[in-house]
Coordinates of C-alpha atoms in Angstrom, one line a residue:
X306 CA -11.2 -8.3 16.0
X307 CA -8.9 -6.2 14.4
X308 CA -5.7 -7.9 12.9
X309 CA -3.7 -5.5 14.5
X310 CA -4.8 -5.1 17.8
X311 CA -7.6 -7.6 19.5
X312 CA -5.2 -9.9 18.4
X313 CA -2.5 -9.2 20.5
X314 CA -4.9 -10.5 23.1
X315 CA -4.8 -14.2 21.4
X316 CA -4.3 -17.2 24.0
X317 CA -1.4 -18.4 24.0
X318 CA 0.5 -15.2 23.3
X319 CA 2.7 -14.3 25.9
X320 CA 3.3 -10.4 27.0
X321 CA 6.4 -9.1 28.7
X322 CA 6.1 -7.4 32.1
X323 CA 8.5 -5.0 34.0
X324 CA 9.4 -8.2 36.0
X325 CA 9.9 -10.8 34.0
X326 CA 13.7 -10.0 33.4
X327 CA 16.6 -8.1 34.4
X328 CA 17.5 -5.2 32.2
X329 CA 21.6 -4.7 32.6
X330 CA 22.1 -2.8 28.8
X331 CA 20.8 -2.3 25.7
X332 CA 22.2 -5.3 23.7
X333 CA 20.6 -7.7 26.9
X334 CA 17.4 -5.8 26.5
X335 CA 17.1 -6.7 22.7
X336 CA 18.0 -10.1 23.0
X337 CA 15.7 -10.9 26.2
X338 CA 13.1 -9.2 23.6
X339 CA 13.3 -11.0 21.2
X340 CA 13.6 -14.6 22.8
X341 CA 10.4 -13.4 24.0
X342 CA 9.0 -13.2 20.4
X343 CA 9.1 -9.2 20.2
X344 CA 11.3 -8.0 17.2
X345 CA 12.4 -4.3 18.4
X346 CA 13.6 -2.4 15.7
X347 CA 11.4 -0.9 13.5
X348 CA 13.3 -1.8 10.3
X349 CA 13.9 -5.0 10.7
X350 CA 9.8 -5.2 11.7
X351 CA 9.1 -3.2 8.4
X352 CA 11.4 -5.7 6.4
X353 CA 9.5 -8.1 7.6
X354 CA 6.3 -7.4 6.8
X355 CA 7.2 -6.1 3.3
X356 CA 8.9 -9.7 3.0
X357 CA 6.0 -11.4 4.2
X358 CA 3.1 -9.5 2.7
X359 CA 5.3 -10.1 -1.1
X360 CA 5.5 -13.7 -0.4
X361 CA 1.8 -13.9 0.4
X362 CA 0.8 -12.0 -2.6
X363 CA 3.3 -14.2 -4.8
X364 CA 2.4 -17.4 -4.0
X365 CA -1.4 -16.1 -4.7
X366 CA 0.4 -15.2 -8.1
X367 CA -0.7 -11.5 -6.9
X368 CA 1.8 -8.2 -6.4
X369 CA 1.4 -5.7 -3.7
X370 CA 0.4 -2.3 -4.2
X371 CA 3.3 -0.4 -3.3
X372 CA 2.3 2.1 0.0
X373 CA 5.4 3.2 1.8
X374 CA 3.7 4.8 4.0
X375 CA 1.5 2.3 5.2
X376 CA 4.7 0.1 5.7
X377 CA 5.9 2.0 8.2
X378 CA 2.6 2.5 9.7
X379 CA 1.6 -1.0 10.4
X380 CA 5.7 -1.3 11.5
X381 CA 5.0 0.8 14.6
X382 CA 1.7 -1.1 15.7
X383 CA 3.0 -4.6 15.6
X384 CA 5.7 -6.5 18.0
X385 CA 6.0 -9.8 16.7
X386 CA 4.5 -9.1 12.7
X387 CA 2.8 -12.6 11.5
X388 CA 1.2 -11.7 7.4
X389 CA -1.9 -13.0 6.6
X390 CA -4.2 -13.4 3.6
X391 CA -7.8 -12.8 3.6
X392 CA -10.3 -13.0 0.8
X393 CA -12.6 -10.4 -0.4
X394 CA -16.1 -10.7 -1.3
X395 CA -16.8 -11.4 -5.4
X396 CA -19.9 -8.9 -4.8
X397 CA -17.9 -6.2 -3.7
X398 CA -15.4 -6.9 -7.1
X399 CA -17.4 -4.7 -9.1
X400 CA -16.0 -1.6 -7.1
X401 CA -13.5 0.6 -8.4
X402 CA -10.1 -0.7 -7.0
X403 CA -8.7 2.8 -6.0
X404 CA -12.3 3.1 -3.7
X405 CA -11.1 -0.8 -2.4
X406 CA -7.3 0.1 -1.9
X407 CA -7.9 3.5 -0.1
X408 CA -11.4 1.5 2.0
X409 CA -8.9 -1.1 3.1
X410 CA -6.0 1.0 4.1
X411 CA -7.7 3.8 5.5
X412 CA -9.9 2.1 7.8
X413 CA -7.9 -1.4 8.6
X414 CA -4.4 -0.5 7.4
X415 CA -4.8 -3.9 4.9
X416 CA -2.6 -3.7 2.0
X417 CA -4.2 -4.4 -1.4
X418 CA -3.1 -6.6 -3.8
X419 CA -3.1 -6.7 -8.0
X420 CA -3.7 -9.3 -10.5
X421 CA -1.0 -9.3 -13.4
X422 CA -3.2 -7.6 -15.6
X423 CA -3.0 -4.4 -13.4
X424 CA -6.8 -5.1 -12.2
X425 CA -7.5 -5.5 -8.4
X426 CA -7.0 -8.9 -7.0
X427 CA -10.0 -11.1 -4.5
X428 CA -7.7 -10.9 -1.6
X429 CA -6.0 -8.3 0.4
X430 CA -2.9 -9.1 3.0
X431 CA -3.0 -7.3 6.6
X432 CA -0.5 -8.2 9.8
X433 CA -1.4 -10.0 13.3
X434 CA 1.0 -9.8 16.3
X435 CA 0.4 -13.7 16.0
X436 CA -1.1 -16.2 13.8
X437 CA -3.6 -18.0 17.0
X438 CA -3.7 -21.6 17.9
X439 CA -5.5 -22.3 14.6
X440 CA -2.8 -20.6 12.5
X441 CA -4.7 -17.5 12.0
X442 CA -8.0 -18.7 10.6
X443 CA -10.1 -17.3 13.0
X444 CA -8.1 -14.1 12.7
X445 CA -8.7 -14.3 9.0
X446 CA -12.3 -14.5 9.3
X447 CA -12.9 -11.9 11.7
X448 CA -11.0 -9.3 9.5
X449 CA -12.9 -10.7 6.4
X450 CA -16.2 -9.9 8.4
X451 CA -14.8 -6.4 9.2
X452 CA -13.4 -5.8 5.6
X453 CA -17.2 -6.7 4.1
X454 CA -18.9 -4.1 6.2
X455 CA -16.4 -1.3 4.9
X456 CA -17.2 -2.2 1.4
X457 CA -20.8 -2.4 2.1
X458 CA -20.4 1.6 3.7
X459 CA -18.1 2.2 0.3
X460 CA -20.9 0.6 -2.5
X461 CA -23.8 2.9 -0.8
X462 CA -21.6 5.7 -1.4
X463 CA -21.1 4.4 -5.3
X464 CA -24.2 3.8 -5.6
X465 CA -26.2 6.6 -4.6
X466 CA -23.5 9.4 -6.4
X467 CA -24.4 7.5 -9.8
X468 CA -27.7 8.3 -9.6
X469 CA -26.4 11.9 -10.4
X470 CA -24.0 13.0 -13.3
X471 CA -21.4 14.6 -12.5
X472 CA -22.4 17.3 -14.7
X473 CA -25.4 18.1 -12.9
X474 CA -23.2 18.4 -9.3
X475 CA -21.4 21.5 -11.1
X476 CA -24.2 24.0 -9.7
X477 CA -23.2 22.9 -5.9
X478 CA -19.9 23.9 -6.4
X479 CA -21.3 27.7 -5.8
X480 CA -22.3 26.6 -2.1
X481 CA -18.5 25.1 -1.6
X482 CA -16.0 27.7 -0.4
X483 CA -12.6 27.2 -1.6
X484 CA -11.4 30.4 0.5
X485 CA -12.7 33.2 1.9
X486 CA -11.2 35.7 -0.3
X487 CA -10.9 33.4 -3.6
X488 CA -14.8 32.8 -3.5
X489 CA -16.7 29.5 -4.3
X490 CA -15.1 26.4 -6.0
X491 CA -17.9 27.5 -8.4
X492 CA -15.9 30.5 -8.7
X493 CA -12.5 28.8 -9.0
X494 CA -13.9 26.0 -11.8
X495 CA -14.6 28.6 -14.0
X496 CA -11.2 30.7 -13.8
X497 CA -9.1 27.2 -14.3
X498 CA -11.4 26.2 -17.6
X499 CA -10.7 30.0 -19.4
X500 CA -7.3 29.9 -17.9
X501 CA -6.9 25.8 -19.4
X502 CA -8.8 26.9 -22.8
X503 CA -5.3 29.2 -23.2
X504 CA -2.8 26.8 -21.9
X505 CA -4.6 24.1 -24.2
X506 CA -3.1 25.6 -27.1
X507 CA 0.0 25.6 -25.6
X508 CA 0.6 22.1 -25.0
X509 CA -1.2 20.3 -28.5
X510 CA -5.3 20.2 -26.5
X511 CA -8.4 20.7 -28.0
X512 CA -9.4 24.0 -25.7
X513 CA -13.0 22.6 -25.6
X514 CA -11.9 19.4 -23.9
X515 CA -10.0 21.1 -21.5
X516 CA -12.9 23.9 -20.4
X517 CA -15.0 20.7 -20.3
X518 CA -13.0 18.6 -18.0
X519 CA -11.8 21.9 -16.1
X520 CA -15.8 22.5 -15.6
X521 CA -16.4 19.0 -14.4
X522 CA -12.8 18.8 -12.6
X523 CA -14.4 19.6 -9.2
X524 CA -17.8 18.0 -9.2
X525 CA -17.1 15.1 -7.1
X526 CA -16.2 17.2 -4.1
X527 CA -20.1 17.1 -3.8
X528 CA -19.8 13.5 -4.0
X529 CA -20.6 10.7 -1.0
X530 CA -17.6 8.9 -2.2
X531 CA -15.2 11.6 -1.6
X532 CA -17.0 13.0 1.5
X533 CA -15.8 9.8 3.1
X534 CA -12.7 9.6 0.9
X535 CA -11.2 12.6 0.0
X536 CA -8.0 10.9 -1.5
X537 CA -10.4 10.0 -4.0
X538 CA -10.7 13.4 -5.5
X539 CA -10.4 13.2 -9.1
X540 CA -10.5 9.5 -9.4
X541 CA -14.1 9.0 -8.6
X542 CA -14.7 11.9 -10.7
X543 CA -13.0 10.4 -13.5
X544 CA -15.5 7.2 -13.2
X545 CA -18.5 8.7 -12.5
X546 CA -17.5 10.9 -16.0
X547 CA -16.6 8.1 -17.8
X548 CA -20.2 7.3 -18.6
X549 CA -21.4 10.5 -20.0
X550 CA -18.3 12.7 -21.3
X551 CA -15.9 11.8 -23.5
X552 CA -13.3 9.8 -22.4
X553 CA -10.3 12.5 -23.0
X554 CA -12.2 14.6 -20.4
X555 CA -12.7 11.6 -17.7
X556 CA -8.9 11.0 -18.2
X557 CA -8.0 14.7 -18.2
X558 CA -10.3 14.9 -14.6
X559 CA -8.4 11.9 -13.4
X560 CA -5.3 13.4 -13.7
X561 CA -5.6 17.3 -13.2
X562 CA -3.8 16.8 -9.6
X563 CA -0.6 14.9 -11.0
X564 CA 2.0 15.4 -10.1
X565 CA 0.9 15.5 -6.3
X566 CA 5.0 15.2 -5.8
X567 CA 8.1 14.8 -7.2
X568 CA 7.7 11.0 -7.4
X569 CA 4.7 11.2 -9.6
X570 CA 4.2 11.7 -13.5
X571 CA 2.6 14.5 -14.7
X572 CA -0.3 14.2 -16.4
X573 CA 0.0 11.6 -19.7
X574 CA -2.9 13.4 -22.1
X575 CA -2.6 16.9 -23.0
X576 CA -6.0 17.7 -21.9
X577 CA -5.2 16.8 -18.5
X578 CA -2.0 18.9 -18.5
X579 CA -3.9 22.5 -19.5
X580 CA -6.0 21.3 -16.9
X581 CA -3.3 21.0 -14.1
X582 CA -1.6 24.0 -15.3
X583 CA -4.7 26.2 -14.9
X584 CA -5.6 24.7 -11.8
X585 CA -2.2 25.1 -10.3
X586 CA -1.4 28.6 -11.4
X587 CA -5.3 29.4 -10.1
X588 CA -3.8 28.4 -6.9
X589 CA -0.5 30.1 -6.9
X590 CA -1.7 33.4 -8.4
X591 CA -4.6 33.2 -6.2
X592 CA -3.5 32.8 -2.7
X593 CA -0.4 35.3 -4.0
X594 CA -2.9 38.3 -5.1
X595 CA -4.3 38.1 -1.3
X596 CA -0.9 38.0 0.2
X597 CA -1.0 34.5 1.8
X598 CA 2.5 33.5 0.2
X599 CA 5.2 30.9 1.6
X600 CA 7.5 32.1 4.5
X601 CA 9.9 30.4 6.1
X602 CA 8.9 26.6 6.1
X603 CA 5.3 27.3 6.8
X604 CA 3.1 26.9 3.3
X605 CA -0.3 25.7 4.5
X606 CA -2.1 26.2 1.0
X607 CA 1.2 24.3 -0.6
X608 CA 2.2 26.8 -3.0
X609 CA 5.6 25.5 -3.4
X610 CA 3.9 21.9 -4.3
X611 CA 1.7 23.6 -6.9
X612 CA 4.6 25.8 -8.5
X613 CA 6.7 22.6 -9.0
X614 CA 3.7 21.1 -10.6
X615 CA 4.0 23.5 -13.5
X616 CA 7.5 23.1 -13.6
X617 CA 7.4 19.9 -14.1
X618 CA 4.8 19.9 -16.4
X619 CA 6.6 22.2 -18.7
X620 CA 10.1 20.8 -18.4
X621 CA 8.6 17.2 -18.3
X622 CA 6.8 17.8 -20.7
X623 CA 8.5 20.0 -23.2
X624 CA 6.5 23.0 -23.4
X625 CA 7.1 26.0 -24.8
X626 CA 4.9 28.1 -22.2
X627 CA 5.9 32.4 -21.4
X628 CA 5.0 32.1 -17.8
X629 CA 4.9 36.2 -18.0
X630 CA 1.6 35.8 -20.1
X631 CA 0.3 32.7 -18.4
X632 CA 0.7 34.8 -14.8
X633 CA -0.9 37.6 -16.3
X634 CA -3.9 35.6 -18.2
X635 CA -4.4 34.1 -14.3
X636 CA -4.6 37.4 -12.8
X637 CA -7.0 38.4 -15.3
X638 CA -9.6 35.7 -14.4
X639 CA -9.6 36.7 -11.0
X640 CA -9.9 40.3 -11.7
X641 CA -6.9 41.3 -10.1
X642 CA -5.7 45.2 -11.0
X643 CA -2.2 45.6 -10.4
X644 CA -1.3 42.1 -10.2
X645 CA 2.9 41.8 -9.5
X646 CA 3.5 39.5 -12.2
X647 CA 7.1 39.3 -11.6
X648 CA 6.5 38.6 -8.0
X649 CA 5.0 35.1 -9.0
X650 CA 7.8 34.5 -11.3
X651 CA 10.4 34.8 -9.0
X652 CA 9.3 32.5 -6.8
X653 CA 8.5 30.2 -9.7
X654 CA 12.4 30.6 -10.7
X655 CA 13.4 30.2 -7.0
X656 CA 11.4 26.7 -7.3
X657 CA 13.4 26.0 -10.4
X658 CA 16.5 26.8 -8.6
X659 CA 15.7 24.3 -6.2
X660 CA 14.4 21.7 -8.3
X661 CA 17.8 21.8 -10.5
X662 CA 20.1 21.9 -7.2
X663 CA 18.5 18.1 -6.8
X664 CA 19.5 17.3 -10.2
X665 CA 23.1 18.3 -9.3
X666 CA 23.2 21.2 -11.9
X667 CA 25.9 23.8 -11.3
X668 CA 23.8 26.5 -9.7
X669 CA 26.5 29.1 -11.1
X670 CA 25.5 28.2 -14.6
X671 CA 21.7 28.2 -13.6
X672 CA 22.6 31.5 -12.7
X673 CA 24.0 32.5 -15.3
X674 CA 21.4 31.3 -17.8
X675 CA 18.5 33.0 -15.7
X676 CA 20.7 35.8 -15.8
X677 CA 19.7 39.6 -15.3
X678 CA 16.3 39.9 -16.3
X679 CA 15.3 36.2 -15.8
X680 CA 13.8 34.2 -18.6
X681 CA 10.3 33.2 -18.2
X682 CA 10.5 30.2 -20.9
X683 CA 11.9 27.3 -18.2
X684 CA 12.1 24.7 -21.2
X685 CA 14.7 27.4 -22.5
X686 CA 16.0 27.7 -19.3
X687 CA 16.7 24.3 -18.7
X688 CA 17.9 23.8 -22.6
X689 CA 20.6 26.6 -22.0
X690 CA 21.8 25.2 -19.1
X691 CA 22.4 21.9 -20.7
X692 CA 24.2 23.9 -23.2
X693 CA 26.1 26.2 -21.0
X694 CA 27.3 23.7 -19.2
X695 CA 29.2 21.6 -22.3
X696 CA 30.3 25.0 -23.5
X697 CA 32.4 25.7 -20.3
X698 CA 33.8 22.4 -20.2
X699 CA 35.5 22.9 -23.9
X700 CA 38.2 24.4 -24.4
X701 CA 36.4 27.6 -26.6
X702 CA 34.2 27.8 -23.5
X703 CA 36.8 28.0 -21.3
X704 CA 38.8 30.7 -23.2
X705 CA 35.5 32.9 -23.9
X706 CA 35.7 32.6 -20.1
X707 CA 38.4 33.7 -19.5
X708 CA 38.9 36.3 -21.6
X709 CA 35.5 37.8 -20.0
X710 CA 36.7 37.8 -16.7
X711 CA 39.8 39.9 -17.5
X712 CA 38.0 42.4 -19.4
X713 CA 35.6 42.5 -16.5
X714 CA 38.7 43.2 -13.8
X715 CA 40.1 45.8 -16.2
X716 CA 36.7 47.6 -16.7
X717 CA 36.0 47.2 -12.8
X718 CA 39.3 48.3 -11.4
X719 CA 39.5 51.4 -13.8
X720 CA 35.6 52.1 -13.5
X721 CA 36.7 52.4 -9.8
X722 CA 39.3 55.5 -10.3
X723 CA 36.7 57.2 -12.4
X724 CA 32.9 56.1 -11.8
X725 CA 31.7 59.0 -14.6
X726 CA 29.7 56.8 -17.2
X727 CA 31.2 55.3 -20.3
X728 CA 29.6 56.4 -23.5
X729 CA 30.2 54.3 -26.9
X730 CA 33.6 53.7 -28.7
X731 CA 34.6 56.3 -30.9
X732 CA 36.5 54.3 -33.6
X733 CA 38.2 57.6 -35.5
X734 CA 39.9 58.0 -31.7
X735 CA 41.4 54.7 -32.3
X736 CA 45.4 54.7 -32.3
X737 CA 46.4 51.1 -32.6
X738 CA 45.9 48.4 -35.2
X739 CA 44.4 46.0 -32.2
X740 CA 41.8 48.2 -31.3
X741 CA 40.2 48.6 -35.0
X742 CA 40.6 44.5 -34.9
X743 CA 38.4 44.1 -31.5
X744 CA 36.2 47.0 -32.7
X745 CA 35.3 45.5 -36.1
X746 CA 35.0 41.9 -34.2
X747 CA 32.7 43.1 -31.7
X748 CA 30.5 44.7 -34.8
X749 CA 30.6 41.5 -36.4
X750 CA 29.6 39.9 -33.4
X751 CA 26.6 42.1 -32.4
X752 CA 25.1 41.5 -35.9
X753 CA 24.6 38.5 -35.7
X754 CA 23.2 38.4 -32.2
X755 CA 19.6 40.1 -31.9
X756 CA 18.9 37.7 -34.9
X757 CA 18.9 34.3 -32.8
X758 CA 18.8 35.6 -29.2
X759 CA 15.1 35.6 -29.2
X760 CA 15.4 32.0 -30.1
X761 CA 16.8 29.5 -27.3
X762 CA 17.3 27.1 -29.9
X763 CA 19.8 28.9 -31.1
X764 CA 21.6 29.6 -27.9
X765 CA 24.7 27.5 -28.8
X766 CA 25.2 29.5 -32.2
X767 CA 25.2 32.7 -29.7
X768 CA 27.9 31.1 -27.7
X769 CA 30.3 29.8 -30.1
X770 CA 29.9 33.1 -32.0
X771 CA 31.6 35.2 -29.0
X772 CA 34.4 32.7 -29.8
X773 CA 35.2 35.3 -32.9
X774 CA 36.7 37.4 -29.4
X775 CA 39.2 35.5 -28.6
X776 CA 42.0 36.4 -31.3
X777 CA 41.7 40.3 -31.1
X778 CA 40.9 40.2 -27.5
X779 CA 44.8 38.8 -27.4
X780 CA 46.0 41.1 -29.4
X781 CA 44.1 43.8 -27.8
X782 CA 45.7 42.6 -24.3
X783 CA 49.3 42.7 -26.1
X784 CA 49.5 46.2 -27.9
X785 CA 47.0 48.0 -26.0
X786 CA 47.7 49.9 -22.4
X787 CA 44.3 50.7 -21.3
X788 CA 45.2 52.4 -19.0
X789 CA 47.0 55.6 -20.6
X790 CA 47.8 58.9 -18.9
X791 CA 45.8 60.5 -22.1
X792 CA 42.0 60.7 -20.2
X793 CA 40.1 60.6 -23.6
X794 CA 41.9 57.8 -24.9
X795 CA 41.9 55.9 -22.0
X796 CA 37.9 56.0 -21.0
X797 CA 37.3 55.3 -25.1
X798 CA 39.4 51.9 -24.7
X799 CA 37.8 51.2 -21.6
X800 CA 34.5 51.8 -23.7
X801 CA 35.5 49.4 -26.0
X802 CA 36.0 46.7 -23.4
X803 CA 32.8 47.8 -21.9
X804 CA 30.9 47.4 -24.8
X805 CA 33.0 44.0 -25.3
X806 CA 31.6 42.8 -21.7
X807 CA 27.8 43.9 -22.4
X808 CA 27.6 42.2 -25.7
X809 CA 29.1 38.8 -24.0
X810 CA 26.6 39.2 -21.1
X811 CA 23.7 39.8 -23.9
X812 CA 24.4 35.9 -24.4
X813 CA 24.4 34.6 -21.0
X814 CA 25.7 36.4 -17.5
X815 CA 29.2 35.4 -17.4
X816 CA 29.7 37.5 -14.1
X817 CA 27.7 34.3 -12.3
X818 CA 30.3 31.4 -13.5
X819 CA 32.6 30.3 -10.7
X820 CA 36.1 30.1 -12.2
X821 CA 36.4 26.3 -10.3
X822 CA 32.5 25.4 -11.0
X823 CA 30.2 24.4 -8.1
X824 CA 27.9 21.3 -8.4

């Protein structure tokens, strides 16, 4: 029988009955259960299981495959955990390690083990409720027989699937629906292949290999192995592809689902990144195009996860990708006519904000960098956040921010009295040297900014160029009265300050910065 359930009926094990003792309180209850061999606290059971399984594996020269979810599940199934080690028949050791692990986990709640070189160990760990009078020998033998039967089923699918090449399975994808409004899986891989070819150039991948990997990426959905174990999508495709395809193509097939979550690494290879990016962007654009967008906590198509995957491929991989173009390319693959590119970009920017918040970045700095018309290059945004944070923490940055705040407040207060639009400052109408000095600084600063503002690598240059405002602004505030009774003179001075303000905002949105900062 099964070591987790059947073994709790082993002869000699004493079970608790309602009349065994009287409960006078929670502490008394737990102490009596412990005396009877039952461990009440789930966290304690989990810790005992984790330590016990690890010790058995270590004594045998193996390590345990990390699986927190399985630990939690097993801890909830046993009362008095007894970790045991079983043997895997040599006849099954040629099965892929991932197949063995998933079969053990899904069907039997067994822990997979690894040799020091990372290959599958010829043993498995499981947890019984009691060892039995023979020290667990009968329980181990029973579980070994059960596992052999499970592995026999896996071998059947493995051997049957390998009779057909992965490429020969692609045509069957046209018979599998991806979504009623988005076509078949065949339609999907054709779209992904088209987009992957474009992205390949941006991530340093070969376009031909990216197209080939994308074309084959979903072919394992037609296999018996994936039908039995959906968790093996991509993994099995890579195993089946390696016999007939370029190695980089096989690896990309395995990698293209990554990252599945915040703790999983992005694809290691450029081809894998191209296909993974294209796959996630196709999903995102497709469902936005039919109005199936996340709302509140509802996200049935995991679009937030797809968005985070796109962001991580860009940021962790260090790739310059213009997202507006990528979104448009994905929409073109669908044949969408008037697709709202900005809506998807806004969704991704919000995902980026969430990610940056989790990294303890200052949200006001994030908002300042994203600005009034969001940059669609997330690698640029990430770099600018680091640069702006450092700048604001410097004396120069503090001075510039203070100057911006004073200028913006004056313009806001004075314009509240007269809301008519300001024109450009007219130097011929200046009365004070401080006005000419500030206007000269304005022209000097502006002359350099257009050259550098298109290149995110020069953001620091642009910030430090704003330092040229500091002295002229100090003199202006001392020598010039903006609120002059002469309306024309007052509006010309306001126009000068407005031009200074807009120049500062062209570098980054200082209006979003909080004086005290925030994490």
